Amino acid sequence: GVTYKTAWFMAHRIREAMDDKKPGQIGGGGQIVEADETYYGKRETPRVSAQRRGRPYKHPKKGGAEKRPVVALVERGGKVRSFHVNSATKASVEALLTKHVAPETILHTDESNLYPKVGKQFADHQTVKHSTGEYARGDVHTNTIEGYFSIFKRGMKGIYQHCGEAHLPRYLSEFDFRYNTRQITDVERTDEALRGIEGKRLTYRWAHEAGHA
């Protein structure tokens, strides 16, 4: 019984409440954190790299299409955190890992060259080689984070269909919140979201200026 404008704004305010603005580090002694990156949706503002002499970046595994990078970290059996980054580079991945993951953690990744350097800052760094068909070696795998990416992409395509790039961080907050509260009741989940409202303010103008979802 409300306008699309009202529903759109209300949904973004709920997602803002779901965003944890002061998260502590995940992982810790004996804990495993999986890290991986994925690409979702076409970029609305092509990224241009100086090294490419003005040519737009094209992700080689996505048919040459310009994609939006998402980096995610998940504690095995615990919480997930996902981030829309301008570009998935060694520097951007290192910044996220060192800020959000405790150094005592065991890090599991694929064979991407984004992780070997930063992996040395943790208690251990184990990798699986997808290029050779290896997806698990004992408890070494990235299946948990890949499962989260699958949930995220299915949800985005099945429910929202389109998301403006400027709003992607809020949608990631929603899917992180859903995952992180998967083991509690709907009532508890609602209470948790309501607690997230404190100290936040999102006006329609600020939401609208970010672009239309």
GROMACS .gro file of C-alpha atoms in nm:
model
  213
    1GLY     CA    1   0.000   0.000   0.000
    2VAL     CA    2   0.295   0.239  -0.044
    3THR     CA    3   0.468   0.387  -0.346
    4TYR     CA    4   0.772   0.225  -0.508
    5LYS     CA    5   0.978   0.523  -0.391
    6THR     CA    6   0.879   0.461  -0.028
    7ALA     CA    7   0.941   0.085  -0.048
    8TRP     CA    8   1.279   0.138  -0.218
    9PHE     CA    9   1.389   0.385   0.050
   10MET     CA   10   1.263   0.165   0.334
   11ALA     CA   11   1.451  -0.138   0.197
   12HIS     CA   12   1.777   0.058   0.184
   13ARG     CA   13   1.729   0.182   0.539
   14ILE     CA   14   1.680  -0.178   0.656
   15ARG     CA   15   1.999  -0.282   0.474
   16GLU     CA   16   2.182   0.009   0.639
   17ALA     CA   17   2.066  -0.122   0.978
   18MET     CA   18   2.201  -0.466   0.889
   19ASP     CA   19   2.550  -0.327   0.826
   20ASP     CA   20   2.788  -0.376   1.118
   21LYS     CA   21   2.983  -0.049   1.130
   22LYS     CA   22   3.227  -0.159   1.403
   23PRO     CA   23   3.306  -0.525   1.346
   24GLY     CA   24   3.585  -0.694   1.536
   25GLN     CA   25   3.831  -0.932   1.373
   26ILE     CA   26   3.722  -1.281   1.273
   27GLY     CA   27   3.930  -1.596   1.310
   28GLY     CA   28   4.187  -1.640   1.583
   29GLY     CA   29   4.402  -1.919   1.720
   30GLY     CA   30   4.311  -2.252   1.557
   31GLN     CA   31   4.035  -2.093   1.348
   32ILE     CA   32   4.017  -2.117   0.967
   33VAL     CA   33   3.918  -1.821   0.750
   34GLU     CA   34   3.856  -1.868   0.379
   35ALA     CA   35   3.917  -1.574   0.144
   36ASP     CA   36   3.815  -1.546  -0.219
   37GLU     CA   37   3.699  -1.298  -0.479
   38THR     CA   38   3.419  -1.303  -0.734
   39TYR     CA   39   3.274  -1.071  -0.997
   40TYR     CA   40   2.908  -0.972  -1.016
   41GLY     CA   41   2.730  -0.745  -1.261
   42LYS     CA   42   2.863  -0.505  -1.519
   43ARG     CA   43   3.052  -0.202  -1.393
   44GLU     CA   44   2.874   0.124  -1.459
   45THR     CA   45   3.196   0.324  -1.457
   46PRO     CA   46   3.475   0.130  -1.634
   47ARG     CA   47   3.797   0.109  -1.436
   48VAL     CA   48   4.091   0.250  -1.628
   49SER     CA   49   4.445   0.149  -1.538
   50ALA     CA   50   4.751   0.357  -1.620
   51GLN     CA   51   4.940   0.038  -1.698
   52ARG     CA   52   4.683  -0.038  -1.966
   53ARG     CA   53   4.734   0.300  -2.135
   54GLY     CA   54   4.375   0.409  -2.109
   55ARG     CA   55   4.218   0.077  -2.208
   56PRO     CA   56   3.942  -0.040  -1.970
   57TYR     CA   57   4.018  -0.339  -1.750
   58LYS     CA   58   3.855  -0.663  -1.865
   59HIS     CA   59   3.840  -0.967  -1.640
   60PRO     CA   60   3.986  -1.252  -1.850
   61LYS     CA   61   3.753  -1.525  -1.720
   62LYS     CA   62   3.429  -1.336  -1.780
   63GLY     CA   63   3.414  -1.310  -2.155
   64GLY     CA   64   3.596  -0.979  -2.152
   65ALA     CA   65   3.306  -0.806  -1.977
   66GLU     CA   66   3.373  -0.528  -1.727
   67LYS     CA   67   3.276  -0.672  -1.388
   68ARG     CA   68   3.232  -0.549  -1.031
   69PRO     CA   69   3.482  -0.716  -0.794
   70VAL     CA   70   3.366  -0.852  -0.459
   71VAL     CA   71   3.609  -0.986  -0.197
   72ALA     CA   72   3.473  -1.199   0.088
   73LEU     CA   73   3.612  -1.351   0.406
   74VAL     CA   74   3.433  -1.627   0.596
   75GLU     CA   75   3.526  -1.789   0.925
   76ARG     CA   76   3.469  -2.164   0.899
   77GLY     CA   77   3.153  -2.224   1.102
   78GLY     CA   78   3.125  -1.852   1.178
   79LYS     CA   79   3.056  -1.519   1.013
   80VAL     CA   80   3.115  -1.379   0.665
   81ARG     CA   81   3.221  -1.032   0.554
   82SER     CA   82   3.205  -0.922   0.194
   83PHE     CA   83   3.324  -0.603   0.028
   84HIS     CA   84   3.278  -0.435  -0.308
   85VAL     CA   85   3.624  -0.306  -0.405
   86ASN     CA   86   3.727  -0.083  -0.692
   87SER     CA   87   3.966  -0.355  -0.803
   88ALA     CA   88   4.080  -0.686  -0.657
   89THR     CA   89   4.454  -0.630  -0.621
   90LYS     CA   90   4.721  -0.754  -0.385
   91ALA     CA   91   4.706  -0.420  -0.202
   92SER     CA   92   4.327  -0.410  -0.163
   93VAL     CA   93   4.308  -0.775  -0.054
   94GLU     CA   94   4.594  -0.730   0.194
   95ALA     CA   95   4.423  -0.425   0.347
   96LEU     CA   96   4.099  -0.618   0.401
   97LEU     CA   97   4.266  -0.929   0.542
   98THR     CA   98   4.495  -0.749   0.786
   99LYS     CA   99   4.208  -0.532   0.913
  100HIS     CA  100   3.940  -0.798   0.949
  101VAL     CA  101   4.125  -1.125   1.021
  102ALA     CA  102   4.327  -1.198   1.336
  103PRO     CA  103   4.694  -1.283   1.263
  104GLU     CA  104   4.668  -1.610   1.461
  105THR     CA  105   4.426  -1.740   1.196
  106ILE     CA  106   4.483  -2.022   0.946
  107LEU     CA  107   4.409  -1.879   0.600
  108HIS     CA  108   4.266  -2.091   0.319
  109THR     CA  109   4.253  -1.959  -0.039
  110ASP     CA  110   4.275  -2.077  -0.395
  111GLU     CA  111   4.596  -2.043  -0.595
  112SER     CA  112   4.535  -1.678  -0.692
  113ASN     CA  113   4.847  -1.461  -0.681
  114LEU     CA  114   4.657  -1.213  -0.463
  115TYR     CA  115   4.722  -1.414  -0.146
  116PRO     CA  116   5.079  -1.557  -0.113
  117LYS     CA  117   5.234  -1.235   0.021
  118VAL     CA  118   4.962  -1.146   0.270
  119GLY     CA  119   4.929  -1.513   0.364
  120LYS     CA  120   5.268  -1.491   0.535
  121GLN     CA  121   5.118  -1.256   0.794
  122PHE     CA  122   4.897  -1.533   0.935
  123ALA     CA  123   4.968  -1.845   1.140
  124ASP     CA  124   4.942  -2.060   0.827
  125HIS     CA  125   4.831  -2.025   0.467
  126GLN     CA  126   4.700  -2.326   0.275
  127THR     CA  127   4.584  -2.324  -0.086
  128VAL     CA  128   4.391  -2.550  -0.323
  129LYS     CA  129   4.477  -2.564  -0.693
  130HIS     CA  130   4.156  -2.536  -0.889
  131SER     CA  131   4.351  -2.528  -1.216
  132THR     CA  132   4.447  -2.892  -1.163
  133GLY     CA  133   4.101  -2.999  -1.051
  134GLU     CA  134   4.181  -2.989  -0.681
  135TYR     CA  135   3.890  -2.851  -0.477
  136ALA     CA  136   3.966  -3.007  -0.137
  137ARG     CA  137   4.267  -3.160   0.034
  138GLY     CA  138   4.155  -3.285   0.369
  139ASP     CA  139   4.008  -2.982   0.545
  140VAL     CA  140   4.186  -2.742   0.307
  141HIS     CA  141   3.926  -2.590   0.072
  142THR     CA  142   3.736  -2.274  -0.016
  143ASN     CA  143   3.398  -2.447  -0.047
  144THR     CA  144   3.243  -2.240   0.233
  145ILE     CA  145   3.310  -1.904   0.069
  146GLU     CA  146   3.215  -2.036  -0.273
  147GLY     CA  147   2.886  -2.154  -0.123
  148TYR     CA  148   2.826  -1.802   0.010
  149PHE     CA  149   2.895  -1.651  -0.332
  150SER     CA  150   2.644  -1.895  -0.481
  151ILE     CA  151   2.375  -1.788  -0.231
  152PHE     CA  152   2.451  -1.421  -0.299
  153LYS     CA  153   2.433  -1.449  -0.678
  154ARG     CA  154   2.120  -1.665  -0.678
  155GLY     CA  155   1.950  -1.421  -0.444
  156MET     CA  156   2.049  -1.115  -0.645
  157LYS     CA  157   1.936  -1.264  -0.975
  158GLY     CA  158   1.623  -1.428  -0.838
  159ILE     CA  159   1.497  -1.150  -0.610
  160TYR     CA  160   1.640  -0.816  -0.719
  161GLN     CA  161   1.749  -0.886  -1.078
  162HIS     CA  162   1.932  -0.553  -1.098
  163CYS     CA  163   2.140  -0.354  -0.853
  164GLY     CA  164   2.302  -0.018  -0.917
  165GLU     CA  165   2.675  -0.044  -0.850
  166ALA     CA  166   2.669   0.236  -0.593
  167HIS     CA  167   2.421   0.033  -0.387
  168LEU     CA  168   2.607  -0.300  -0.405
  169PRO     CA  169   2.768  -0.256  -0.059
  170ARG     CA  170   2.423  -0.238   0.103
  171TYR     CA  171   2.305  -0.551  -0.076
  172LEU     CA  172   2.622  -0.726   0.041
  173SER     CA  173   2.539  -0.613   0.396
  174GLU     CA  174   2.197  -0.774   0.360
  175PHE     CA  175   2.334  -1.107   0.242
  176ASP     CA  176   2.609  -1.100   0.507
  177PHE     CA  177   2.344  -1.039   0.773
  178ARG     CA  178   2.127  -1.324   0.643
  179TYR     CA  179   2.423  -1.562   0.651
  180ASN     CA  180   2.547  -1.448   0.991
  181THR     CA  181   2.203  -1.489   1.151
  182ARG     CA  182   2.120  -1.821   0.983
  183GLN     CA  183   2.111  -2.012   1.311
  184ILE     CA  184   1.870  -1.788   1.505
  185THR     CA  185   1.494  -1.739   1.486
  186ASP     CA  186   1.315  -1.475   1.280
  187VAL     CA  187   1.226  -1.287   1.600
  188GLU     CA  188   1.589  -1.284   1.713
  189ARG     CA  189   1.697  -1.179   1.365
  190THR     CA  190   1.451  -0.889   1.369
  191ASP     CA  191   1.577  -0.776   1.709
  192GLU     CA  192   1.934  -0.794   1.582
  193ALA     CA  193   1.849  -0.576   1.282
  194LEU     CA  194   1.667  -0.324   1.503
  195ARG     CA  195   1.974  -0.295   1.727
  196GLY     CA  196   2.171  -0.199   1.416
  197ILE     CA  197   1.963   0.117   1.368
  198GLU     CA  198   2.125   0.299   1.659
  199GLY     CA  199   2.351   0.586   1.558
  200LYS     CA  200   2.275   0.562   1.186
  201ARG     CA  201   2.093   0.796   0.953
  202LEU     CA  202   2.015   0.751   0.584
  203THR     CA  203   1.809   1.018   0.408
  204TYR     CA  204   1.630   0.960   0.080
  205ARG     CA  205   1.850   1.220  -0.084
  206TRP     CA  206   2.170   1.040   0.019
  207ALA     CA  207   2.032   0.706  -0.095
  208HIS     CA  208   1.900   0.845  -0.421
  209GLU     CA  209   2.221   1.030  -0.508
  210ALA     CA  210   2.407   0.700  -0.499
  211GLY     CA  211   2.207   0.587  -0.802
  212HIS     CA  212   1.889   0.391  -0.861
  213ALA     CA  213   1.883   0.024  -0.763
   0.00000   0.00000   0.00000
